[in-house]
Short mmCIF file of C-alpha atoms and ligand atoms in Angstrom, two decimals:
data_model
loop_
_atom_site.label_atom_id
_atom_site.label_comp_id
_atom_site.label_asym_id
_atom_site.label_seq_id
_atom_site.Cartn_x
_atom_site.Cartn_y
_atom_site.Cartn_z
CA MET A 1 0.04 -0.01 0.01
CA ARG A 2 1.24 3.44 -0.91
CA GLU A 3 2.07 5.67 2.02
CA VAL A 4 2.06 9.47 1.80
CA GLU A 5 2.87 12.23 4.25
CA LEU A 6 -0.02 14.58 3.48
CA LEU A 7 -2.96 13.65 1.33
CA ILE A 8 -5.23 16.43 -0.01
CA ILE A 9 -8.54 15.43 -1.51
CA GLY A 10 -9.69 17.91 -4.19
CA SER A 11 -7.73 20.31 -6.38
CA GLY A 12 -9.99 23.37 -6.32
CA PRO A 13 -8.62 26.69 -4.99
CA ALA A 14 -8.70 25.29 -1.45
CA GLY A 15 -6.83 22.09 -2.27
CA LEU A 16 -4.24 23.78 -4.48
CA CYS A 17 -3.44 26.50 -1.93
CA ALA A 18 -3.17 23.86 0.88
CA ALA A 19 -0.73 21.89 -1.30
CA ILE A 20 1.42 25.02 -2.03
CA SER A 21 1.40 26.06 1.63
CA ALA A 22 2.32 22.68 2.99
CA ALA A 23 4.96 21.98 0.32
CA SER A 24 6.57 25.39 0.98
CA SER A 25 7.04 24.33 4.62
CA GLY A 26 8.69 21.11 3.39
CA ALA A 27 5.88 18.54 3.47
CA LYS A 28 5.45 15.91 0.71
CA VAL A 29 1.95 16.16 -0.76
CA LEU A 30 -0.29 14.00 -2.89
CA VAL A 31 -3.41 15.65 -4.30
CA LEU A 32 -6.28 13.52 -5.50
CA GLU A 33 -8.64 14.98 -8.12
CA ARG A 34 -11.55 13.09 -9.61
CA SER A 35 -11.63 15.19 -12.75
CA PHE A 36 -9.14 15.01 -15.55
CA ARG A 37 -8.31 18.61 -15.02
CA PRO A 38 -7.24 20.39 -11.87
CA GLY A 39 -8.75 23.66 -10.60
CA GLY A 40 -12.25 22.79 -9.31
CA GLN A 41 -14.93 25.35 -9.92
CA LEU A 42 -12.43 27.98 -11.09
CA ILE A 43 -11.99 26.54 -14.53
CA LYS A 44 -15.46 27.49 -15.67
CA GLN A 45 -15.57 30.96 -14.21
CA THR A 46 -14.91 33.47 -16.95
CA HIS A 47 -16.04 36.54 -14.94
CA MET A 48 -13.84 38.88 -12.90
CA PHE A 49 -13.72 38.00 -9.22
CA PHE A 50 -14.47 40.26 -6.28
CA GLY A 51 -12.25 40.39 -3.26
CA SER A 52 -8.95 41.83 -2.34
CA GLU A 53 -5.45 41.72 -4.02
CA SER A 54 -4.23 38.80 -1.90
CA GLN A 55 -7.02 36.66 -3.33
CA TYR A 56 -6.44 37.77 -7.00
CA ALA A 57 -9.51 39.96 -7.29
CA SER A 58 -10.19 41.34 -10.73
CA HIS A 59 -8.77 38.20 -12.28
CA ARG A 60 -11.02 35.77 -14.00
CA GLY A 61 -11.56 32.50 -12.10
CA VAL A 62 -9.96 30.42 -14.82
CA ASP A 63 -6.86 32.56 -14.80
CA ILE A 64 -6.52 32.19 -11.00
CA ALA A 65 -6.44 28.40 -11.50
CA GLY A 66 -3.56 28.92 -13.96
CA ILE A 67 -1.61 31.10 -11.44
CA LEU A 68 -2.07 28.51 -8.65
CA LEU A 69 -1.00 25.64 -10.93
CA LYS A 70 2.19 27.53 -11.84
CA LYS A 71 2.99 27.80 -8.17
CA VAL A 72 2.33 24.09 -7.69
CA GLU A 73 4.90 23.42 -10.44
CA GLU A 74 7.52 25.31 -8.51
CA PHE A 75 7.26 22.58 -5.90
CA GLY A 76 7.34 19.87 -8.50
CA ASP A 77 9.38 17.48 -6.40
CA ARG A 78 7.03 17.85 -3.38
CA ILE A 79 3.58 18.02 -4.93
CA GLU A 80 2.03 15.29 -7.01
CA ILE A 81 -1.48 15.79 -8.49
CA MET A 82 -3.16 12.52 -9.39
CA LEU A 83 -5.94 13.14 -11.85
CA ASN A 84 -9.00 10.93 -12.66
CA ALA A 85 -8.72 9.74 -9.13
CA THR A 86 -11.76 9.77 -6.94
CA ALA A 87 -11.48 9.18 -3.14
CA VAL A 88 -14.35 6.84 -2.40
CA GLY A 89 -13.65 5.72 1.25
CA PHE A 90 -11.91 7.08 4.34
CA TYR A 91 -11.19 4.61 7.14
CA GLU A 92 -10.07 4.67 10.80
CA ASP A 93 -6.43 3.94 10.16
CA ASN A 94 -6.30 6.97 7.77
CA VAL A 95 -6.56 4.71 4.71
CA VAL A 96 -8.24 6.26 1.77
CA THR A 97 -9.55 4.12 -0.97
CA VAL A 98 -9.20 5.49 -4.54
CA LEU A 99 -10.86 4.71 -7.83
CA LYS A 100 -8.64 5.77 -10.70
CA GLY A 101 -10.22 5.73 -14.09
CA GLU A 102 -12.70 2.90 -14.46
CA LYS A 103 -10.49 -0.05 -13.56
CA GLU A 104 -7.86 0.83 -10.94
CA TYR A 105 -8.86 0.60 -7.29
CA PHE A 106 -6.26 0.95 -4.57
CA LYS A 107 -5.54 2.15 -1.00
CA ILE A 108 -3.44 5.10 0.17
CA LYS A 109 -2.39 5.55 3.80
CA ALA A 110 -1.76 9.07 4.93
CA LYS A 111 -0.18 10.58 7.99
CA SER A 112 -2.40 13.64 7.67
CA VAL A 113 -5.37 14.43 5.37
CA ILE A 114 -6.93 17.74 4.21
CA CYS A 115 -10.38 17.40 2.80
CA ALA A 116 -11.00 20.08 0.14
CA THR A 117 -13.81 18.43 -1.83
CA GLY A 118 -15.87 21.51 -2.47
CA ALA A 119 -19.67 21.53 -2.86
CA TYR A 120 -22.55 20.14 -4.87
CA GLU A 121 -25.53 21.99 -6.43
CA LYS A 122 -28.77 21.48 -4.69
CA SER A 123 -31.79 20.22 -6.55
CA LEU A 124 -35.37 21.35 -6.38
CA ALA A 125 -38.46 19.21 -5.97
CA PHE A 126 -41.30 19.55 -8.56
CA PRO A 127 -42.96 17.09 -10.90
CA ASN A 128 -40.64 15.92 -13.71
CA ASN A 129 -37.61 17.56 -12.30
CA ASP A 130 -35.55 14.67 -13.59
CA LEU A 131 -36.07 15.35 -17.30
CA PRO A 132 -32.98 15.80 -19.49
CA GLY A 133 -32.71 19.54 -20.14
CA ILE A 134 -32.96 20.37 -16.46
CA TYR A 135 -29.38 20.89 -15.28
CA GLY A 136 -27.49 22.48 -12.47
CA ALA A 137 -26.47 26.09 -13.33
CA GLY A 138 -22.79 25.19 -12.69
CA ALA A 139 -23.12 22.26 -15.05
CA VAL A 140 -24.41 24.50 -17.80
CA GLN A 141 -21.58 26.86 -17.16
CA THR A 142 -19.04 24.05 -17.54
CA LEU A 143 -20.67 22.90 -20.79
CA MET A 144 -20.60 26.26 -22.36
CA ASN A 145 -17.46 27.88 -20.94
CA VAL A 146 -15.16 24.92 -20.85
CA TYR A 147 -16.31 22.92 -23.90
CA GLY A 148 -18.01 25.62 -25.97
CA VAL A 149 -21.20 23.65 -26.34
CA ARG A 150 -24.64 25.24 -26.29
CA PRO A 151 -26.89 23.73 -23.62
CA GLY A 152 -29.96 24.50 -25.78
CA ASN A 153 -31.87 27.43 -27.27
CA ARG A 154 -34.17 28.83 -24.66
CA VAL A 155 -33.37 28.80 -20.97
CA LEU A 156 -35.31 29.39 -17.81
CA MET A 157 -33.04 30.11 -14.81
CA VAL A 158 -34.34 29.14 -11.40
CA GLY A 159 -32.62 31.12 -8.66
CA ALA A 160 -31.58 34.77 -8.61
CA GLY A 161 -28.50 34.51 -6.44
CA ASN A 162 -25.07 35.32 -7.78
CA ILE A 163 -24.60 31.99 -9.56
CA GLY A 164 -27.97 32.13 -11.29
CA VAL A 165 -27.55 35.67 -12.44
CA ILE A 166 -23.91 35.34 -13.57
CA VAL A 167 -24.66 32.16 -15.51
CA SER A 168 -27.66 33.84 -17.13
CA TYR A 169 -25.44 36.66 -18.28
CA GLN A 170 -22.88 34.19 -19.62
CA LEU A 171 -25.61 32.34 -21.52
CA MET A 172 -26.61 35.66 -23.16
CA GLN A 173 -22.94 36.27 -24.02
CA ALA A 174 -22.86 32.88 -25.76
CA GLY A 175 -25.93 33.90 -27.82
CA ILE A 176 -28.42 31.79 -25.95
CA GLU A 177 -31.83 33.26 -25.05
CA VAL A 178 -32.74 33.49 -21.35
CA VAL A 179 -36.54 33.87 -21.16
CA ALA A 180 -36.63 34.71 -17.42
CA VAL A 181 -34.88 34.34 -14.05
CA LEU A 182 -37.09 33.46 -11.19
CA ASP A 183 -36.64 33.24 -7.43
CA ALA A 184 -39.06 32.17 -4.62
CA ALA A 185 -37.67 34.89 -2.42
CA PRO A 186 -39.24 38.37 -2.55
CA ARG A 187 -35.81 39.92 -3.24
CA ILE A 188 -33.01 39.33 -5.67
CA GLY A 189 -30.14 37.63 -3.88
CA ALA A 190 -27.38 38.51 -6.33
CA TYR A 191 -25.15 41.58 -6.12
CA LEU A 192 -26.85 44.44 -7.80
CA VAL A 193 -24.06 44.98 -10.42
CA HIS A 194 -24.82 41.58 -11.86
CA ALA A 195 -28.59 41.77 -11.64
CA SER A 196 -28.83 45.11 -13.28
CA LYS A 197 -26.63 43.96 -16.26
CA LEU A 198 -29.29 41.38 -16.91
CA ALA A 199 -32.16 43.77 -16.44
CA ARG A 200 -30.59 46.07 -19.02
CA MET A 201 -30.49 43.21 -21.48
CA GLY A 202 -34.23 42.89 -21.04
CA VAL A 203 -34.35 39.59 -19.08
CA PRO A 204 -37.21 39.71 -16.56
CA ILE A 205 -36.28 38.71 -12.97
CA LEU A 206 -39.41 37.35 -11.36
CA THR A 207 -39.21 37.41 -7.53
CA SER A 208 -41.76 35.44 -5.40
CA HIS A 209 -42.07 32.88 -8.21
CA THR A 210 -41.38 29.13 -8.32
CA VAL A 211 -41.51 26.15 -10.69
CA LYS A 212 -44.82 24.28 -10.50
CA GLU A 213 -43.90 21.58 -12.96
CA ALA A 214 -41.82 20.61 -15.94
CA ILE A 215 -43.39 19.25 -19.08
CA GLY A 216 -41.79 16.91 -21.62
CA THR A 217 -41.67 13.23 -22.64
CA ASP A 218 -38.00 12.47 -23.38
CA CYS A 219 -36.58 15.91 -22.73
CA LEU A 220 -37.74 19.18 -21.30
CA GLU A 221 -40.27 21.02 -23.49
CA ALA A 222 -41.89 23.57 -21.20
CA ALA A 223 -42.09 24.85 -17.61
CA ILE A 224 -45.06 25.97 -15.68
CA VAL A 225 -44.20 28.67 -13.11
CA CYS A 226 -46.41 30.37 -10.59
CA GLU A 227 -46.33 33.06 -7.97
CA VAL A 228 -45.86 32.27 -4.29
CA ASP A 229 -47.20 34.10 -1.24
CA ASP A 230 -45.15 35.34 1.68
CA ARG A 231 -45.04 31.82 3.13
CA PHE A 232 -43.79 30.34 -0.17
CA ARG A 233 -47.21 28.72 -1.02
CA PRO A 234 -48.18 28.68 -4.66
CA ILE A 235 -50.97 31.16 -5.48
CA PRO A 236 -53.63 29.40 -7.66
CA GLY A 237 -54.42 31.09 -10.94
CA THR A 238 -50.97 32.70 -11.38
CA GLU A 239 -49.56 29.95 -13.52
CA LYS A 240 -47.51 30.93 -16.61
CA ARG A 241 -46.04 28.62 -19.25
CA TYR A 242 -42.58 29.06 -20.74
CA ASP A 243 -41.62 26.91 -23.75
CA VAL A 244 -38.02 26.13 -22.99
CA ASP A 245 -35.59 23.36 -23.76
CA VAL A 246 -33.26 24.12 -20.79
CA MET A 247 -34.02 24.85 -17.15
CA CYS A 248 -31.07 25.70 -14.87
CA ILE A 249 -31.33 25.07 -11.17
CA SER A 250 -29.39 27.46 -9.09
CA VAL A 251 -30.88 27.29 -5.61
CA GLY A 252 -27.68 27.05 -3.69
CA LEU A 253 -24.78 24.72 -2.93
CA SER A 254 -24.27 22.23 -0.14
CA PRO A 255 -20.85 21.25 1.32
CA LEU A 256 -19.53 17.95 0.08
CA ASN A 257 -17.87 16.14 2.91
CA GLU A 258 -19.27 12.64 3.34
CA LEU A 259 -15.69 11.31 3.46
CA LEU A 260 -15.19 13.11 6.78
CA ALA A 261 -18.39 11.78 8.19
CA MET A 262 -17.39 8.30 7.15
CA ARG A 263 -14.04 8.74 8.96
CA GLY A 264 -15.98 9.56 12.13
CA VAL A 265 -15.33 13.32 12.25
CA GLU A 266 -17.99 15.15 14.37
CA MET A 267 -20.44 16.87 12.04
CA LYS A 268 -23.15 19.40 12.65
CA TYR A 269 -25.94 20.91 10.59
CA VAL A 270 -25.27 24.61 10.30
CA ALA A 271 -27.81 26.50 8.21
CA GLN A 272 -25.55 29.54 7.84
CA LEU A 273 -22.92 27.34 6.16
CA SER A 274 -25.53 25.64 3.96
CA GLY A 275 -25.50 22.11 5.31
CA TYR A 276 -23.65 19.57 7.41
CA VAL A 277 -20.11 20.66 8.23
CA PRO A 278 -17.36 19.21 10.30
CA MET A 279 -16.61 20.87 13.67
CA ARG A 280 -13.12 22.29 13.51
CA THR A 281 -10.62 24.49 15.28
CA GLU A 282 -9.52 27.92 14.17
CA ASN A 283 -6.70 26.12 12.32
CA CYS A 284 -9.19 24.09 10.25
CA GLU A 285 -8.44 20.86 12.18
CA THR A 286 -11.38 18.58 12.87
CA CYS A 287 -11.92 16.65 16.13
CA ILE A 288 -9.62 13.91 14.83
CA PRO A 289 -5.98 15.20 15.10
CA GLY A 290 -4.27 15.45 11.70
CA ILE A 291 -7.49 15.62 9.75
CA PHE A 292 -8.26 19.09 8.26
CA VAL A 293 -10.97 20.66 6.15
CA ALA A 294 -10.78 23.70 3.84
CA GLY A 295 -12.95 25.53 1.30
CA ASP A 296 -16.60 24.95 0.43
CA ALA A 297 -16.40 21.50 2.09
CA SER A 298 -16.29 23.31 5.40
CA GLY A 299 -19.21 25.64 4.56
CA ILE A 300 -20.21 27.50 1.46
CA GLU A 301 -18.41 30.78 0.96
CA GLU A 302 -16.29 31.95 -1.98
CA ALA A 303 -13.08 31.17 -3.77
CA SER A 304 -11.24 33.91 -1.90
CA SER A 305 -11.96 32.39 1.50
CA ALA A 306 -11.40 28.84 0.11
CA MET A 307 -7.80 29.97 -0.87
CA ALA A 308 -7.17 31.55 2.56
CA GLU A 309 -8.40 28.46 4.39
CA GLY A 310 -6.33 26.28 2.09
CA TYR A 311 -3.20 28.17 2.94
CA LEU A 312 -4.01 28.00 6.65
CA ALA A 313 -4.88 24.27 6.66
CA GLY A 314 -1.76 23.44 4.63
CA LEU A 315 0.50 25.45 7.01
CA CYS A 316 -0.96 23.88 10.11
CA ALA A 317 -1.12 20.30 8.78
CA ALA A 318 2.57 20.51 7.74
CA ALA A 319 3.48 21.97 11.12
CA LYS A 320 1.83 18.97 12.87
CA LEU A 321 3.93 16.71 10.68
CA GLY A 322 7.08 18.48 12.00
CA HIS A 323 7.57 21.03 9.21
CA VAL A 324 7.35 24.25 11.20
CA PRO A 325 8.72 27.26 9.25
CA ALA A 326 10.41 30.05 11.22
CA ASP A 327 7.63 32.50 10.39
CA PHE A 328 4.83 29.98 11.32
CA GLU A 329 3.02 32.27 13.76
CA GLN A 330 3.18 35.36 11.48
CA ARG A 331 1.81 33.33 8.61
CA ARG A 332 -0.91 31.77 10.62
CA GLU A 333 -2.04 35.17 11.90
CA ALA A 334 -1.89 36.67 8.41
CA TYR A 335 -4.27 33.94 7.04
CA LEU A 336 -6.58 34.29 9.98
CA LYS A 337 -6.67 38.06 9.41
CA GLN A 338 -7.42 37.55 5.67
CA LEU A 339 -10.33 35.29 6.60
CA ASN A 340 -11.49 37.76 9.22
CA ASP A 341 -11.45 40.59 6.68
CA LEU A 342 -13.33 38.49 4.04
CA ARG A 343 -16.03 37.70 6.56
CA SER A 344 -16.54 41.28 7.79
CA GLY A 345 -19.45 43.45 6.70
CA PRO A 346 -23.13 42.55 6.48
CA VAL A 347 -22.71 39.62 4.04
CA GLY A 348 -20.17 38.12 6.45
CA ASP A 349 -22.57 38.19 9.42
CA ARG A 350 -24.11 34.94 8.43
CA ILE A 351 -20.75 33.24 7.86
CA ARG A 352 -19.35 34.45 11.16
CA ALA A 353 -22.39 33.14 12.99
CA GLY A 354 -21.92 29.81 11.25
CA MET A 355 -18.26 29.72 12.15
CA LYS A 356 -19.02 30.25 15.81
CA ILE A 357 -21.47 27.27 15.85
CA SER A 358 -19.01 24.94 14.10
CA GLN A 359 -15.96 25.95 16.17
CA LEU A 360 -14.37 23.27 18.38
CA MET B 1 -24.89 23.06 -31.16
CA ARG B 2 -21.36 24.36 -30.64
CA ILE B 3 -20.56 27.95 -29.77
CA THR B 4 -18.57 29.47 -32.58
CA GLU B 5 -18.48 33.13 -31.73
CA HIS B 6 -17.99 34.42 -28.24
CA PRO B 7 -17.08 37.95 -27.00
CA ILE B 8 -14.47 36.83 -24.46
CA LEU B 9 -13.70 33.18 -24.99
CA THR B 10 -12.00 31.25 -27.76
CA PHE B 11 -12.39 27.52 -27.93
CA GLU B 12 -9.37 25.63 -29.10
CA ARG B 13 -10.70 22.28 -30.13
CA GLY B 14 -8.35 19.29 -30.38
CA LYS B 15 -8.18 16.73 -33.11
CA GLU B 16 -11.47 15.40 -34.49
CA LEU B 17 -12.33 11.95 -33.04
CA ASN B 18 -14.66 9.24 -34.25
CA PHE B 19 -16.82 7.29 -31.82
CA THR B 20 -20.15 5.44 -31.83
CA PHE B 21 -23.31 6.16 -29.88
CA ASN B 22 -25.61 3.07 -29.75
CA GLY B 23 -23.86 1.88 -32.91
CA GLN B 24 -24.27 5.14 -34.85
CA PRO B 25 -21.07 6.85 -36.01
CA MET B 26 -20.42 10.30 -34.29
CA LYS B 27 -17.73 12.90 -34.21
CA GLY B 28 -16.30 14.82 -31.31
CA PHE B 29 -13.04 16.53 -30.34
CA GLU B 30 -10.03 15.54 -28.33
CA GLY B 31 -10.11 17.31 -24.93
CA GLU B 32 -13.85 17.14 -24.42
CA THR B 33 -15.87 14.85 -22.22
CA ILE B 34 -18.16 12.14 -23.69
CA ALA B 35 -21.20 14.00 -22.38
CA ALA B 36 -20.04 17.30 -24.00
CA ALA B 37 -19.49 15.62 -27.37
CA LEU B 38 -22.89 13.91 -27.19
CA HIS B 39 -24.64 17.07 -26.20
CA ALA B 40 -22.98 18.93 -29.05
CA ALA B 41 -24.39 16.24 -31.38
CA GLY B 42 -27.82 16.83 -29.94
CA VAL B 43 -27.96 13.75 -27.74
CA LYS B 44 -29.46 14.63 -24.34
CA VAL B 45 -30.78 11.31 -23.08
CA LEU B 46 -27.81 9.41 -21.74
CA ALA B 47 -29.39 6.74 -19.56
CA LYS B 48 -32.71 5.27 -18.21
CA SER B 49 -33.36 5.27 -14.47
CA PRO B 50 -33.11 1.89 -12.65
CA GLU B 51 -36.74 1.58 -11.31
CA LEU B 52 -39.07 3.51 -13.64
CA HIS B 53 -36.82 3.66 -16.67
CA ARG B 54 -37.25 7.38 -17.00
CA PRO B 55 -34.84 9.31 -19.31
CA ARG B 56 -31.74 10.71 -17.69
CA GLY B 57 -29.42 13.50 -18.91
CA PHE B 58 -26.43 14.92 -17.07
CA TYR B 59 -27.06 17.19 -14.05
CA CYS B 60 -23.93 18.25 -12.23
CA ALA B 61 -21.16 17.82 -14.87
CA ILE B 62 -18.56 17.37 -12.08
CA GLY B 63 -18.80 13.68 -11.38
CA ASN B 64 -20.97 13.90 -8.33
CA CYS B 65 -24.52 12.79 -9.10
CA ALA B 66 -24.36 9.65 -11.36
CA SER B 67 -27.03 10.99 -13.70
CA CYS B 68 -24.78 10.71 -16.72
CA GLN B 69 -23.62 7.11 -16.34
CA MET B 70 -23.32 5.20 -19.60
CA VAL B 71 -21.85 1.95 -20.90
CA VAL B 72 -18.48 2.81 -22.44
CA ASP B 73 -16.51 0.08 -24.31
CA GLY B 74 -18.64 -2.52 -22.53
CA GLU B 75 -17.94 -0.99 -19.09
CA PRO B 76 -21.16 0.15 -17.28
CA ASN B 77 -21.50 3.11 -14.82
CA VAL B 78 -18.95 5.35 -16.50
CA ARG B 79 -19.44 8.99 -15.46
CA THR B 80 -19.41 10.46 -18.92
CA CYS B 81 -19.31 14.08 -17.69
CA ILE B 82 -15.76 13.66 -16.38
CA THR B 83 -14.47 11.01 -18.81
CA LEU B 84 -12.59 12.21 -21.88
CA LEU B 85 -13.58 11.05 -25.34
CA ARG B 86 -11.10 8.73 -27.11
CA GLU B 87 -10.85 7.60 -30.76
CA GLY B 88 -13.00 4.63 -31.53
CA MET B 89 -14.96 4.61 -28.23
CA ARG B 90 -18.22 2.63 -28.12
CA VAL B 91 -20.68 4.61 -26.07
CA GLU B 92 -24.12 3.12 -25.24
CA THR B 93 -27.25 4.39 -23.34
CA GLN B 94 -27.32 2.63 -19.92
CA ASP B 95 -30.71 1.15 -18.87
CA GLY B 96 -30.81 0.64 -15.09
CA LYS B 97 -27.87 -0.27 -12.89
CA GLY B 98 -25.68 -1.84 -15.53
CA LYS B 99 -24.25 -5.34 -15.59
CA ILE B 100 -20.61 -6.20 -15.04
CA GLU B 101 -19.39 -8.63 -17.62
C1 FAD C 1 -21.01 30.65 -11.16
C2 FAD C 1 -20.13 30.83 -9.95
C3 FAD C 1 -19.63 32.04 -9.69
C4 FAD C 1 -18.75 32.28 -8.60
N1 FAD C 1 -18.20 33.50 -8.44
C5 FAD C 1 -17.31 33.68 -7.45
C6 FAD C 1 -16.67 35.04 -7.32
O1 FAD C 1 -16.87 36.01 -8.07
N2 FAD C 1 -15.74 35.18 -6.29
C7 FAD C 1 -15.43 34.14 -5.44
O2 FAD C 1 -14.63 34.34 -4.57
N3 FAD C 1 -16.07 32.87 -5.58
C8 FAD C 1 -16.99 32.64 -6.60
N4 FAD C 1 -17.60 31.38 -6.71
C9 FAD C 1 -17.38 30.36 -5.67
C10 FAD C 1 -16.13 29.52 -5.82
O3 FAD C 1 -15.98 29.02 -7.09
C11 FAD C 1 -16.06 28.42 -4.72
O4 FAD C 1 -16.39 28.94 -3.56
C12 FAD C 1 -14.68 27.73 -4.76
O5 FAD C 1 -14.38 27.15 -6.01
C13 FAD C 1 -14.60 26.73 -3.70
O6 FAD C 1 -13.25 26.14 -3.77
P1 FAD C 1 -13.04 24.65 -3.21
O7 FAD C 1 -11.57 24.40 -3.50
O8 FAD C 1 -13.45 24.58 -1.80
O9 FAD C 1 -13.91 23.65 -4.06
P2 FAD C 1 -14.04 23.35 -5.62
O10 FAD C 1 -13.60 24.44 -6.40
O11 FAD C 1 -15.41 22.88 -5.74
O12 FAD C 1 -13.04 22.13 -5.79
C14 FAD C 1 -13.25 20.87 -5.22
C15 FAD C 1 -12.52 19.84 -6.05
O13 FAD C 1 -12.53 18.58 -5.33
C16 FAD C 1 -12.75 17.55 -6.25
N5 FAD C 1 -13.35 16.38 -5.57
C17 FAD C 1 -14.56 16.34 -4.91
N6 FAD C 1 -14.70 15.17 -4.30
C18 FAD C 1 -13.66 14.48 -4.67
C19 FAD C 1 -13.25 13.08 -4.31
N7 FAD C 1 -14.03 12.29 -3.56
N8 FAD C 1 -12.09 12.57 -4.77
C20 FAD C 1 -11.34 13.46 -5.54
N9 FAD C 1 -11.60 14.67 -5.84
C21 FAD C 1 -12.79 15.21 -5.40
C22 FAD C 1 -13.67 18.18 -7.27
O14 FAD C 1 -13.67 17.53 -8.50
C23 FAD C 1 -13.12 19.61 -7.41
O15 FAD C 1 -12.14 19.70 -8.41
C24 FAD C 1 -18.46 31.18 -7.74
C25 FAD C 1 -18.96 29.90 -8.01
C26 FAD C 1 -19.81 29.72 -9.09
C27 FAD C 1 -20.34 28.33 -9.33
S1 FES C 2 -23.63 14.72 -14.49
FE1 FES C 2 -23.41 14.34 -12.36
S2 FES C 2 -21.96 12.69 -12.37
FE2 FES C 2 -22.01 13.27 -14.41
#
């Protein structure tokens, strides 16, 4: 069985930054990535990011992935990224089982593990919600921005948060018609800059609306939407039909971290962080010493905080393995300050409350 | 159904590849996933659900939900959204859970 010093699961911004941080302290790192391409969600994000200079604001997400991968290369002898490799099990003796491609199945034993597996897109319950043509908004973004393939001709976007609104705008950029964006909430969740761009292009954003049902035999042909009252109950008689071949679901993300639950890490449902999350210390360490979490897997935030958490988890995991750099405390405090700054302000209130509940 | 003009992106497609879908000859490009190549060719139904045999397309496109599983070169349960297309691949709709040969 292969033995590694530090195993990182996931190569999104959190996993890559953790790898860079740990390797720069001297640790030997193996990164597992189930996709054939590293970078996580960043590779499909063609819009400029918000945030501060230290998190590469005003770069496009896909370019940030490139910058991080260049840094990884500088530590070529200490970081290995294994692609097409899905971690499928995580056991008591820190053995992780891996499925590589379709045929290879093997075990890896790690002294320390950082789980940076990201998130998954939530689904929405309505009749026929499983018809082909109904896709996660992130999935449509991958199809069109990474592969240059049109998801269809006419799109209904469900969810007016940042992702729904940004993907709608990107659909229009690719020449695809967006008939409407709807959201059950009475207010638009997205930042105003994004929402007003859409409004200027003439796309209606329907608040207090939901999907009643999807129609189609083999694929999506139409959607029936209706208004909801202040307790989210459908209002009879308000139904509208949209003939669409694509419906994008963008009703939020949930942390992806079943591997940690399987390992026996203490988990808790924290609504502010969008699902079950591992309890952890300020240093991103779970209740099991040597097992860390970073990025969306520890609660839904943004790429900027995923990077800062990755750097922090990598630093602390390496230190526990005996690789303590001379400036350990300064670096640790700098990352904590970055996280604190990112979580300040009214949007950060929710995250800070969630952090308090999930703190060990 | 490919995007040819885009204000900020350029798509560098790799070599053209031949593959079959349920026996029919198809074309795709190197560097794209099986699901992307099929979608570009207008194929949206990738599988049938195990119990009610309802049509299934992809959903997450990041290898997480199993909605896109197909039989590839005789191997069932291949997540076609994260598996790259290769020359000569035999891709088939999967009905149900798939049998291991
Ligand atoms: C449309 C959209 C717009 C966004 N805009 C912004 C923005 O403007 N600014 C911003 O800061 N953030 C933005 N974000 C959020 C940001 O993309 C995420 O918060 C960030 O990518 C999270 O990073 P991560 O490393 O935790 O997870 P991810 O990027 O999701 O990476 C996780 C990686 O782990 C891999 N993985 C998962 N499970 C396994 C397993 N079992 N084995 C092996 N590998 C596995 C996955 O394949 C993936 O590559 C946006 C997101 C979207 C979808
Ligand atoms: S679409 Fe979800 S696993 Fe492929």
